[in-house]
XYZ file of C-alpha atoms in Angstrom:
303
model
C 110.850 -32.469 164.909
C 111.160 -34.235 161.545
C 108.280 -32.668 159.665
C 105.787 -34.079 162.118
C 107.671 -37.403 161.897
C 107.463 -37.092 158.103
C 103.787 -36.192 157.949
C 103.118 -37.673 161.319
C 105.101 -40.811 160.786
C 105.819 -40.755 157.213
C 112.403 -3.267 140.094
C 112.115 -5.565 134.822
C 112.298 -1.813 135.214
C 113.541 -1.443 138.722
C 115.087 -4.858 139.105
C 118.729 -5.526 138.297
C 118.958 -6.977 134.797
C 121.670 -9.589 134.929
C 122.014 -13.294 134.369
C 123.619 -15.315 137.144
C 126.635 -17.078 135.688
C 129.344 -19.376 136.935
C 132.611 -20.236 135.277
C 132.624 -23.612 133.629
C 134.359 -26.238 135.739
C 134.101 -23.975 138.815
C 134.584 -26.474 141.670
C 132.171 -24.504 143.860
C 129.295 -25.325 141.477
C 128.138 -28.957 141.833
C 128.066 -31.041 138.669
C 124.886 -30.578 136.678
C 123.640 -27.471 138.476
C 124.733 -24.987 135.812
C 122.951 -27.018 133.136
C 119.764 -27.276 135.203
C 119.752 -23.529 135.876
C 120.304 -22.551 132.239
C 117.887 -20.012 130.782
C 118.828 -17.984 127.672
C 117.807 -14.714 129.330
C 116.506 -13.420 132.635
C 117.639 -14.303 136.130
C 117.567 -17.639 137.934
C 117.928 -17.874 141.697
C 118.140 -21.244 143.412
C 118.982 -22.643 146.830
C 118.651 -26.166 148.161
C 119.280 -27.065 151.794
C 119.454 -30.575 153.241
C 117.575 -30.093 156.498
C 119.367 -32.933 158.263
C 122.999 -32.666 157.129
C 123.073 -28.901 156.569
C 124.542 -29.379 153.089
C 123.530 -26.737 150.564
C 123.979 -25.697 146.954
C 123.005 -22.500 145.189
C 122.829 -20.575 141.950
C 122.293 -16.832 141.659
C 121.971 -16.450 145.417
C 123.753 -13.087 145.288
C 120.526 -11.491 144.050
C 117.037 -10.930 145.386
C 113.966 -11.901 143.382
C 110.332 -10.769 143.297
C 108.326 -13.267 145.345
C 104.834 -12.709 144.008
C 102.528 -15.144 145.859
C 105.419 -16.927 147.553
C 104.997 -14.251 150.245
C 101.698 -15.906 151.193
C 103.832 -18.506 152.981
C 105.374 -16.042 155.486
C 101.980 -14.315 155.694
C 100.402 -17.621 156.747
C 103.115 -18.060 159.384
C 102.289 -14.598 160.738
C 98.565 -15.324 160.868
C 99.039 -18.701 162.538
C 101.501 -17.292 165.068
C 98.623 -15.061 166.201
C 96.417 -18.124 166.457
C 99.037 -19.648 168.744
C 99.021 -16.452 170.820
C 95.226 -16.530 171.176
C 94.738 -13.330 169.179
C 93.003 -15.114 166.306
C 91.056 -18.374 166.073
C 90.867 -20.728 163.105
C 87.119 -21.276 163.493
C 86.182 -17.584 163.709
C 83.989 -16.562 160.785
C 84.444 -13.366 158.799
C 81.986 -11.755 156.406
C 83.469 -10.883 153.013
C 80.975 -8.902 150.974
C 81.019 -9.414 147.234
C 81.469 -5.712 146.483
C 84.734 -5.770 148.417
C 86.158 -8.670 146.390
C 88.342 -7.355 143.570
C 87.014 -8.814 140.291
C 90.261 -8.057 138.409
C 92.565 -10.207 140.509
C 93.195 -13.961 140.782
C 90.498 -15.168 143.162
C 89.019 -18.683 143.114
C 87.044 -17.606 146.201
C 85.291 -14.846 144.274
C 84.698 -17.122 141.301
C 82.916 -19.575 143.583
C 81.193 -16.930 145.728
C 80.762 -13.785 143.579
C 78.361 -12.312 146.139
C 80.762 -13.008 148.966
C 79.939 -14.977 152.076
C 80.976 -16.010 155.565
C 84.326 -17.798 155.843
C 86.344 -19.160 158.739
C 89.938 -18.086 159.186
C 90.970 -21.643 158.302
C 89.062 -21.401 155.005
C 90.646 -18.055 154.144
C 94.102 -19.447 154.845
C 93.388 -22.419 152.607
C 92.267 -20.181 149.771
C 95.378 -18.030 150.178
C 97.916 -20.857 150.534
C 96.442 -23.699 148.495
C 94.850 -21.693 145.679
C 96.881 -18.465 145.937
C 93.715 -16.374 146.254
C 94.556 -12.663 146.262
C 91.347 -11.428 147.873
C 91.775 -13.854 150.765
C 95.438 -12.856 151.035
C 94.737 -9.144 151.402
C 91.980 -9.807 153.938
C 94.505 -11.780 156.020
C 96.948 -8.887 155.795
C 94.209 -6.687 157.227
C 93.776 -9.003 160.200
C 97.429 -8.811 161.257
C 98.126 -5.128 160.557
C 99.435 -5.176 156.998
C 102.804 -5.967 155.395
C 104.708 -4.140 158.153
C 103.443 -6.660 160.698
C 104.595 -9.602 158.569
C 107.972 -7.902 158.105
C 108.290 -7.410 161.865
C 107.631 -11.115 162.367
C 110.441 -12.038 159.975
C 112.793 -9.856 161.983
C 111.609 -11.465 165.228
C 112.297 -14.910 163.759
C 115.805 -13.822 162.742
C 115.201 -14.020 158.994
C 116.882 -11.391 156.841
C 116.770 -10.666 153.091
C 113.022 -11.207 152.746
C 111.091 -7.993 152.140
C 107.286 -7.724 152.404
C 106.158 -4.183 151.625
C 102.883 -4.280 149.678
C 99.637 -6.230 149.483
C 98.401 -8.008 146.353
C 96.069 -5.153 145.462
C 98.984 -2.748 145.125
C 100.525 -4.901 142.394
C 97.479 -5.171 140.158
C 97.958 -1.884 138.310
C 101.642 -1.195 138.920
C 104.110 -3.636 137.375
C 107.060 -2.116 139.219
C 105.359 -2.869 142.540
C 105.939 -6.603 141.998
C 109.612 -6.035 142.859
C 108.823 -4.604 146.303
C 108.128 -8.008 147.842
C 111.425 -9.813 147.327
C 113.632 -12.566 148.722
C 117.082 -14.041 148.495
C 116.770 -17.802 147.842
C 118.870 -18.725 150.882
C 116.723 -16.506 153.112
C 113.571 -18.292 151.987
C 115.281 -21.635 152.621
C 116.120 -20.448 156.142
C 112.457 -19.622 156.753
C 111.377 -23.006 155.389
C 113.866 -24.650 157.762
C 112.367 -22.866 160.776
C 108.922 -23.970 159.639
C 109.979 -27.567 158.991
C 111.632 -27.834 162.395
C 108.617 -26.409 164.206
C 110.489 -23.394 165.546
C 107.847 -20.787 164.708
C 104.466 -22.410 165.279
C 103.040 -24.889 167.722
C 102.672 -28.449 166.477
C 98.940 -28.239 165.674
C 99.152 -24.986 163.704
C 102.370 -26.134 162.040
C 100.553 -29.246 160.867
C 97.683 -27.117 159.545
C 100.066 -25.123 157.396
C 102.029 -28.176 156.294
C 98.839 -29.848 155.081
C 97.773 -26.700 153.232
C 101.124 -26.423 151.467
C 101.171 -30.145 150.696
C 97.764 -29.594 149.079
C 98.918 -26.639 146.960
C 96.920 -26.645 143.715
C 99.079 -24.259 141.692
C 102.362 -24.689 139.811
C 102.125 -28.380 138.951
C 104.724 -27.802 136.206
C 107.411 -26.534 138.590
C 109.020 -28.172 141.654
C 106.518 -31.006 141.780
C 107.369 -31.905 138.178
C 110.915 -32.744 139.226
C 110.011 -34.817 142.293
C 110.657 -38.572 142.286
C 107.700 -40.925 142.708
C 106.672 -41.186 146.334
C 108.020 -37.775 147.365
C 105.889 -35.361 149.384
C 106.172 -31.650 148.641
C 104.752 -28.849 150.809
C 105.193 -25.707 148.730
C 104.042 -22.253 147.666
C 104.227 -20.825 144.173
C 104.346 -17.292 142.818
C 103.602 -15.912 139.347
C 103.577 -12.410 137.883
C 101.929 -13.242 134.612
C 103.343 -11.812 131.379
C 103.681 -8.101 130.700
C 102.360 -6.771 127.400
C 105.864 -6.715 125.926
C 106.387 -10.402 126.747
C 108.352 -10.030 129.986
C 107.833 -12.701 132.654
C 108.503 -10.755 135.837
C 108.505 -13.746 138.143
C 107.812 -17.456 138.143
C 108.670 -19.130 141.446
C 108.218 -22.169 143.636
C 109.549 -22.835 147.138
C 108.921 -25.677 149.535
C 110.006 -28.582 151.683
C 110.351 -31.989 150.051
C 110.352 -35.299 151.905
C 111.990 -37.803 149.562
C 111.456 -41.585 149.482
C 114.999 -42.131 150.773
C 114.216 -40.051 153.865
C 116.046 -36.893 152.836
C 114.307 -33.621 153.675
C 115.150 -30.707 151.419
C 114.183 -27.049 151.464
C 114.141 -26.042 147.782
C 113.729 -22.485 146.516
C 113.624 -21.619 142.816
C 113.029 -18.144 141.376
C 112.957 -17.083 137.714
C 112.739 -13.373 136.999
C 112.836 -10.878 134.125
C 112.812 -13.373 131.284
C 111.300 -13.057 127.841
C 111.209 -16.794 127.360
C 107.775 -18.499 127.346
C 106.275 -19.254 130.747
C 106.437 -22.966 129.942
C 110.205 -22.719 129.433
C 110.660 -20.804 132.684
C 108.674 -23.480 134.517
C 110.799 -26.202 132.943
C 113.927 -24.623 134.490
C 112.341 -24.866 137.947
C 111.409 -28.497 137.254
C 114.982 -29.202 136.118
C 116.385 -27.655 139.296
C 114.009 -29.730 141.385
C 115.001 -32.890 139.536
C 118.688 -32.074 139.991
C 118.298 -31.451 143.724
C 116.257 -34.594 144.367
C 117.896 -37.068 142.017
C 121.386 -35.886 141.055
C 122.732 -33.822 143.921
C 125.013 -35.907 146.089
C 127.070 -34.645 149.024
C 129.490 -36.718 151.119
C 128.320 -37.333 154.672
C 128.963 -34.271 156.776
C 130.034 -32.238 153.760
C 128.722 -28.925 152.522
């Protein structure tokens, strides 16, 4: 299935501190990729996969990177797989009392409904995926049995090198905990491929998630910034914020792009453990996106 016929017919403490490098003129590194991935310090992980030809290119894929809210994408897959199985229903309403909504975490839901309220599963998924709401995210974890259940799903789907160990609440007061949910860029691309090809969810639930990710409201300075006019991007971002000493633990964006020329790309970009300004870290992700969409060229059938 071609992305629903192209939209229906369209740890730094515990983490390894190294900078991914490649020798200049290394023939295994496509032209322009090293320049796009350049960041004076920190780690950059990148993987792009052409979903039709199978061609790929990568930078720093030998490492794993803290996902932050990127893990809300596999969480959504886990929730919706239970909808497909009849265990959950998108229109079921759940009561979230205001006193149970953490006021110290990122939560557009709580900002809009400080006293809480009654929300359908579909609404909670939208808050988690589209607005990266942490309170909605942890409630969804509770519905499926916690991080271990999401990890078991990844194993069932044959995806390795993605680790989901803690909920959002566990990361609020423990910086080192942000490194517990991690991914290798190529592993995330593999999961995006399964999603794009409809191999995890049924068509209706797959479309629900696609539309949520295409409506993502966060990270407009990252992958989307590098997209050509007319492209469609279904994506999920992740951000750690900045530690008191100026460390950006993670700034990420992963997604599936449908380009005007018909190409479909899974693009995964992770920046970790950098002391450069957040704006500069975001500009690296935008540069990688621009390179993948506009500069990367692979001969037919080549990898």
